[in-house]
Short mmCIF file of C-alpha atoms and ligand atoms in Angstrom, two decimals:
data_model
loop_
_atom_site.label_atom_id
_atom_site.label_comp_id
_atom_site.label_asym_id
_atom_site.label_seq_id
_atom_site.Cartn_x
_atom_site.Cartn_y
_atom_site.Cartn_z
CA UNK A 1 0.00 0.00 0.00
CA UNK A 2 0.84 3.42 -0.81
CA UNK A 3 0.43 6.99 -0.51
CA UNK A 4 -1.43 8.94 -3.18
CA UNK A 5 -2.10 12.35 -3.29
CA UNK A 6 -2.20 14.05 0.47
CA UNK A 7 -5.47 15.36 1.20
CA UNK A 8 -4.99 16.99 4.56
CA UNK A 9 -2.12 18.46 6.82
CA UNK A 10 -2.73 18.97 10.27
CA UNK A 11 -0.56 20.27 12.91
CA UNK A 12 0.45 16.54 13.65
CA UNK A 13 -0.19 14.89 11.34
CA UNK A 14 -0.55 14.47 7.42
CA UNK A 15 -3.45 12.05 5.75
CA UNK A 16 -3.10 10.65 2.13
CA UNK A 17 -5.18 8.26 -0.17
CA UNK A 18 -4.20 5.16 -1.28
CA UNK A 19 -5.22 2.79 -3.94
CA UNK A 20 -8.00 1.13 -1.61
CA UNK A 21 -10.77 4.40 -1.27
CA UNK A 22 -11.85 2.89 2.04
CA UNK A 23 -8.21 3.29 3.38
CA UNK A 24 -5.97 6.01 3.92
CA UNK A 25 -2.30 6.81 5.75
CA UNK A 26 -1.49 8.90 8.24
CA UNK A 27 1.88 10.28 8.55
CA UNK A 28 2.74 11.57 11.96
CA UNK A 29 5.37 14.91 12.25
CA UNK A 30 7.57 16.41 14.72
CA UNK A 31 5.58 19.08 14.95
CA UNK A 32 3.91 20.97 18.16
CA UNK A 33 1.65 23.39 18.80
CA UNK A 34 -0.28 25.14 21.87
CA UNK A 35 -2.85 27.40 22.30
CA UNK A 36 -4.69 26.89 19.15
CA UNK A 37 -1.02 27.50 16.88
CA UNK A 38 -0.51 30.37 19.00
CA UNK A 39 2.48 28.89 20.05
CA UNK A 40 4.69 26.33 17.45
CA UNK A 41 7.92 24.12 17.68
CA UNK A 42 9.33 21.13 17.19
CA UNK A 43 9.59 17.96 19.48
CA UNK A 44 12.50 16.00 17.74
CA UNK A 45 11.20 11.95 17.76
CA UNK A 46 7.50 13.21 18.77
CA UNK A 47 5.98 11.76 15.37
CA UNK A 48 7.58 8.55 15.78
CA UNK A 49 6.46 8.03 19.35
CA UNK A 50 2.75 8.99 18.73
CA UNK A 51 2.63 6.58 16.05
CA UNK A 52 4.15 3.35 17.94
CA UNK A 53 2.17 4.50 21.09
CA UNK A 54 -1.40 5.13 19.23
CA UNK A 55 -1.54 2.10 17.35
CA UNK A 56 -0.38 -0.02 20.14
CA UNK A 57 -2.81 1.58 22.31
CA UNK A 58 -5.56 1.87 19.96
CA UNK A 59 -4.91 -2.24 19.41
CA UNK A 60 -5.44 -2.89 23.05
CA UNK A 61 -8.58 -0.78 22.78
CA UNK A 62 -10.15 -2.73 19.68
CA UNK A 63 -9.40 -6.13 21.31
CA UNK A 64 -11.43 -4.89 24.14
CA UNK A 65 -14.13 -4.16 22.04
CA UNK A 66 -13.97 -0.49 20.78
CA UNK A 67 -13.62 -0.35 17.12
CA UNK A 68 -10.43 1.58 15.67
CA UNK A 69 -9.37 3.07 13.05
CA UNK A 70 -6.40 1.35 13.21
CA UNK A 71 -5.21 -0.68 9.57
CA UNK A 72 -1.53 -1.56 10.10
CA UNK A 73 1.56 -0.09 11.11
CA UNK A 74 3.59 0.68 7.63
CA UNK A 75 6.37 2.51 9.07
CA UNK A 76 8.24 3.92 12.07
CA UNK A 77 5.69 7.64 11.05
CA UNK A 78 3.26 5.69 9.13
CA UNK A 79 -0.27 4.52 9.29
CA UNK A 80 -2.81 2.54 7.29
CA UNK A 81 -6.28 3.64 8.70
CA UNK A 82 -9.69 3.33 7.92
CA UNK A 83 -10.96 6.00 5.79
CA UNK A 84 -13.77 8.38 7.80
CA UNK A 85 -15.48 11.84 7.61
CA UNK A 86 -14.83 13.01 11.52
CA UNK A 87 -17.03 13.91 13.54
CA UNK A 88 -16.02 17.66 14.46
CA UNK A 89 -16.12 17.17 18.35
CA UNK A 90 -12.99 17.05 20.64
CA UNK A 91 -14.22 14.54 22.94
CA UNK A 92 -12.80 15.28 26.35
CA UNK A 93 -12.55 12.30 29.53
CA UNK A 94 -11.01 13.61 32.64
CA UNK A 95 -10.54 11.46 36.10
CA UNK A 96 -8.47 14.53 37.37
CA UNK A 97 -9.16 18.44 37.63
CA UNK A 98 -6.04 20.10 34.98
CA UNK A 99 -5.68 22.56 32.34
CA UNK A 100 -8.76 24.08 31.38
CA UNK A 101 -10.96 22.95 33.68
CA UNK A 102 -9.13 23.93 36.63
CA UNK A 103 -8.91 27.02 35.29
CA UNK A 104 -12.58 27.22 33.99
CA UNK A 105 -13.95 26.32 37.51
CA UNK A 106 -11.26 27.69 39.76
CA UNK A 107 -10.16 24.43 41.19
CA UNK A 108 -6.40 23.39 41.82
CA UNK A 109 -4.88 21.08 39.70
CA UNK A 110 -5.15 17.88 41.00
CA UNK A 111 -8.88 17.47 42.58
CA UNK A 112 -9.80 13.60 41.94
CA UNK A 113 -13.13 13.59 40.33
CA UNK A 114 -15.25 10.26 41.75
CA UNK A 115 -16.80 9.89 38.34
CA UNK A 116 -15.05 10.64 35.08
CA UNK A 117 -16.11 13.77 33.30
CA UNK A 118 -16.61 14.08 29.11
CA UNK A 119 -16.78 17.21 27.59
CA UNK A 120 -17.16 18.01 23.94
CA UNK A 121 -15.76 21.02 22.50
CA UNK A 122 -17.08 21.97 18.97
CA UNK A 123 -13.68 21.14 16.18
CA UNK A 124 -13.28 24.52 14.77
CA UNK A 125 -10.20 26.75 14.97
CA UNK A 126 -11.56 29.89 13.50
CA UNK A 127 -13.62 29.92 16.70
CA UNK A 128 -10.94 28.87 18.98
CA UNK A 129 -12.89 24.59 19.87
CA UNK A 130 -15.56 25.72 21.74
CA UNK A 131 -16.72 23.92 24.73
CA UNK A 132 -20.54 22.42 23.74
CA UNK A 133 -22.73 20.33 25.50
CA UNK A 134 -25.10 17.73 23.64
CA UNK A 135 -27.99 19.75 23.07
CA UNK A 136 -25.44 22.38 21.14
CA UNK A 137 -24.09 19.35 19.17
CA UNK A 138 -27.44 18.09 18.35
CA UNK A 139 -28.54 21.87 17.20
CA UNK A 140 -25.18 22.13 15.16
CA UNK A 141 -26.34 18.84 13.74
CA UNK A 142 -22.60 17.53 14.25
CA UNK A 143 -24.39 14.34 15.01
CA UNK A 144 -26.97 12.88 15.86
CA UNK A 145 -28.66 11.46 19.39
CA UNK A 146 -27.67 7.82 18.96
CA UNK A 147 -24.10 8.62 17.41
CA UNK A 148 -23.12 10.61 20.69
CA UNK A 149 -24.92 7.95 22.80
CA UNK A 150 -22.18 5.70 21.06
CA UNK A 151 -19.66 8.66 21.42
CA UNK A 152 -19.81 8.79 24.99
CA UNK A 153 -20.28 5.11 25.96
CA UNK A 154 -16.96 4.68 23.64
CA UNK A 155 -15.23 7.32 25.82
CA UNK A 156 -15.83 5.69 29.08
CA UNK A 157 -14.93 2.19 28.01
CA UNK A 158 -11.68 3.54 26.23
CA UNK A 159 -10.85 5.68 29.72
CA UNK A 160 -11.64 2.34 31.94
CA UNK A 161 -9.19 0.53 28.82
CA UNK A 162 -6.09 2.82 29.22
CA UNK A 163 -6.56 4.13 33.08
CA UNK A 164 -5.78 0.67 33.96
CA UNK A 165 -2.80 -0.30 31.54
CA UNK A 166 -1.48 3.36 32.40
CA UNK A 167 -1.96 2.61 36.35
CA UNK A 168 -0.11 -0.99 35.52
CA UNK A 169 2.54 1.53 33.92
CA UNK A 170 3.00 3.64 37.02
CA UNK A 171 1.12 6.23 35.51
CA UNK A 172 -2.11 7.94 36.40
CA UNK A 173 -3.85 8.63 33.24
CA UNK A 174 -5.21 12.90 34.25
CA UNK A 175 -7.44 13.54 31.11
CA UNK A 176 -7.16 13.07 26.98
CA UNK A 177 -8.79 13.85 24.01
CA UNK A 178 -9.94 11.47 21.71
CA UNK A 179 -11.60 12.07 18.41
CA UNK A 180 -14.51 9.95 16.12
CA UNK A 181 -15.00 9.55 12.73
CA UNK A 182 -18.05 7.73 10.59
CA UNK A 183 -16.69 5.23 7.72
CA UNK A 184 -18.92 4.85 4.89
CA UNK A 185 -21.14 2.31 6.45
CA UNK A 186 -22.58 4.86 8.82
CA UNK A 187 -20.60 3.32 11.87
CA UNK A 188 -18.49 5.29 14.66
CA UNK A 189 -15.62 4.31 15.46
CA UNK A 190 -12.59 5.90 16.91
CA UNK A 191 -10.04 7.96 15.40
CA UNK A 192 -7.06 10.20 15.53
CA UNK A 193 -4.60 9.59 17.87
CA UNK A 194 -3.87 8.55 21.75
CA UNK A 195 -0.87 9.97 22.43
CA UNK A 196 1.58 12.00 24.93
CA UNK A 197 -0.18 15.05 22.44
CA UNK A 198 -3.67 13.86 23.20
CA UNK A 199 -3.52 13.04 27.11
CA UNK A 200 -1.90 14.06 30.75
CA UNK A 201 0.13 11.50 32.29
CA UNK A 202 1.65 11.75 34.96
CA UNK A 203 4.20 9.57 36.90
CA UNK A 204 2.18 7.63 39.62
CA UNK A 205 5.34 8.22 42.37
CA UNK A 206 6.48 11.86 41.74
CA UNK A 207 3.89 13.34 39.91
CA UNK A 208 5.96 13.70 37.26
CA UNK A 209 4.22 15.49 33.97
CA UNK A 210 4.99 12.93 30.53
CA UNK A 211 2.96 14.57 28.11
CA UNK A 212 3.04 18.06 25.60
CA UNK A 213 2.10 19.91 28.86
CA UNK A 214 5.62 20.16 29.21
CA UNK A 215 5.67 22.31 26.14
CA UNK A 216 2.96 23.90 26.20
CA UNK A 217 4.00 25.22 30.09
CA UNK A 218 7.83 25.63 28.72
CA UNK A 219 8.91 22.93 31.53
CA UNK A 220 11.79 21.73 29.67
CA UNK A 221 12.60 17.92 29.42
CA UNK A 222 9.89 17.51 26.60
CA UNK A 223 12.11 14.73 24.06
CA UNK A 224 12.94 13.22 27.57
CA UNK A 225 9.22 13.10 28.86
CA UNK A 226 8.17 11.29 25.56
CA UNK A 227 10.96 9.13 25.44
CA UNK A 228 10.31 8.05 29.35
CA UNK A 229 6.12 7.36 28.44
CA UNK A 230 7.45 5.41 25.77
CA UNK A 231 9.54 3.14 27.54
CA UNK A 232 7.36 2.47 30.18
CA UNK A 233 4.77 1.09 27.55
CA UNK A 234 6.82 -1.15 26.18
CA UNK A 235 8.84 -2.06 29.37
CA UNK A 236 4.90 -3.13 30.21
CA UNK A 237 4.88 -5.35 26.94
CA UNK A 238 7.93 -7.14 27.80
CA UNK A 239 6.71 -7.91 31.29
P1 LIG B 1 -7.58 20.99 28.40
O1 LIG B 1 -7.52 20.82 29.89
O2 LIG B 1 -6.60 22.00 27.87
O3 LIG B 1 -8.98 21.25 27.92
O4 LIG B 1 -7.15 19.61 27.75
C1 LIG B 1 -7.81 18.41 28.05
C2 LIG B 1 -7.11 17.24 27.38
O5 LIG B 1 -7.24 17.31 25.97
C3 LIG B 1 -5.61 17.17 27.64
O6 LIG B 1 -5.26 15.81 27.86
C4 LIG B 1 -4.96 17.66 26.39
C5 LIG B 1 -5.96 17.33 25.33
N1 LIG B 1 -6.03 18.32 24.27
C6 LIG B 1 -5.80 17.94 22.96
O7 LIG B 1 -5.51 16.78 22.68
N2 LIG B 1 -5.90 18.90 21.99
C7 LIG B 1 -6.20 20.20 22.25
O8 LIG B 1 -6.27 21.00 21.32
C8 LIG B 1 -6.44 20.57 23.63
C9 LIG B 1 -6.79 21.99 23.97
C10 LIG B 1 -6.35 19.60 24.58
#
């Protein structure tokens, strides 16, 4: 399989065709941004990382019955997919108050929620991903009743999926993003990527940020933090 011409660039990530018009690649780049592109750079290994660690995650997911995206691996940045439109909602789950929600609601960093919390925001830079709530989405016509139904019962089984591995990992699994798409069958099924990009992690003993927070907050160590999530996955595999 090959690429064909690209048909999107993202901050990430780049998507192609390929011979097969129900499958497409995804290459991943160094690339980083924060703050809706406000703020841009480069994370040297990044793309290679959030390839190895999405598929393998997004593997583990789909054996536990959540389908993927996920094709086959083609290359240490490259990824056969299935094709989809997505659905233009940033699907937020978060077991831990961070980021924007401790600064939405005024609560420290930290606060252990005793239920996980999804959030949508609405996909659209020109208006910055605004935060919506289902009655917005259904409005918008984004998607329908029964599609975020599915959404949101996909987002709680994926969180219960990779809070334990990341807990097995020695890693407390804060919040991530995930994304959806619809193939051409009508189905849902999950997209994007599950990355150090896409989530907080944070080292179970120390507290330790291993995600992009560490560039978006200018904390230094960001090829290091990567590197380190990486490792413990696959130290996990070879257990
Ligand atoms: P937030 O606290 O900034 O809303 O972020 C919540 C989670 O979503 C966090 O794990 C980082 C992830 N995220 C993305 O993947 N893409 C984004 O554009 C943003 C703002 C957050």
């Amino acid at each position: 399989m090959h690429k064909l011409e690209q048909i999107y660039e993202g901050k990430a990530k780049k998507v192609y065709k390929t011979d097969d018009p129900e499958l497409y690649i995804v290459d991943y780049k160094d690339d980083a941004t924060a703050f809706n592109g406000l703020k841009k750079g480069t994370i040297a290994g990044k793309g290679i990382i959030n390839n190895q660690m999405s598929n393998r995650l997004m593997q583990m997911i789909e054996r536990k019955g959540v389908p993927t995206h996920f094709v086959k691996e083609l290359s240490e940045r490259e990824t056969l997919v299935k094709k989809v439109s997505i659905v233009p909602l940033e699907v937020i789950v978060r077991n831990i108050a961070a980021g924007s929600f401790s600064k939405r609601y005024g609560v420290d960093e930290g606060m252990v929620f005793d239920e996980p919390v999804i959030e949508f925001s609405y996909k659209n830079d020109a208006l910055g991903d605004p935060l919506l709530n289902t009655d917005h989405a259904l409005a918008l016509k984004v998607a329908t009743r029964t599609e975020i139904d599915t959404i949101k019962t996909y987002a709680l089984q994926v969180n219960s999926i990779l809070k334990a591995f990341w807990a097995e990992c020695g890693v407390t699994l804060v919040d991530f993003k995930l994304e959806f798409g619809k193939t051409s069958d009508g189905s849902i099924i999950l997209a994007d990527e599950i990355s150090p990009d896409t989530c907080r992690l944070w080292d179970s003993a120390t507290g330790e940020k291993l995600d992009k927070d560490r560039f978006r907050r200018d904390l230094g160590g960001v090829e290091e933090a990567y590197a380190e999530i990486m490792k413990r996955l696959v130290d996990h595999e070879e257990k």
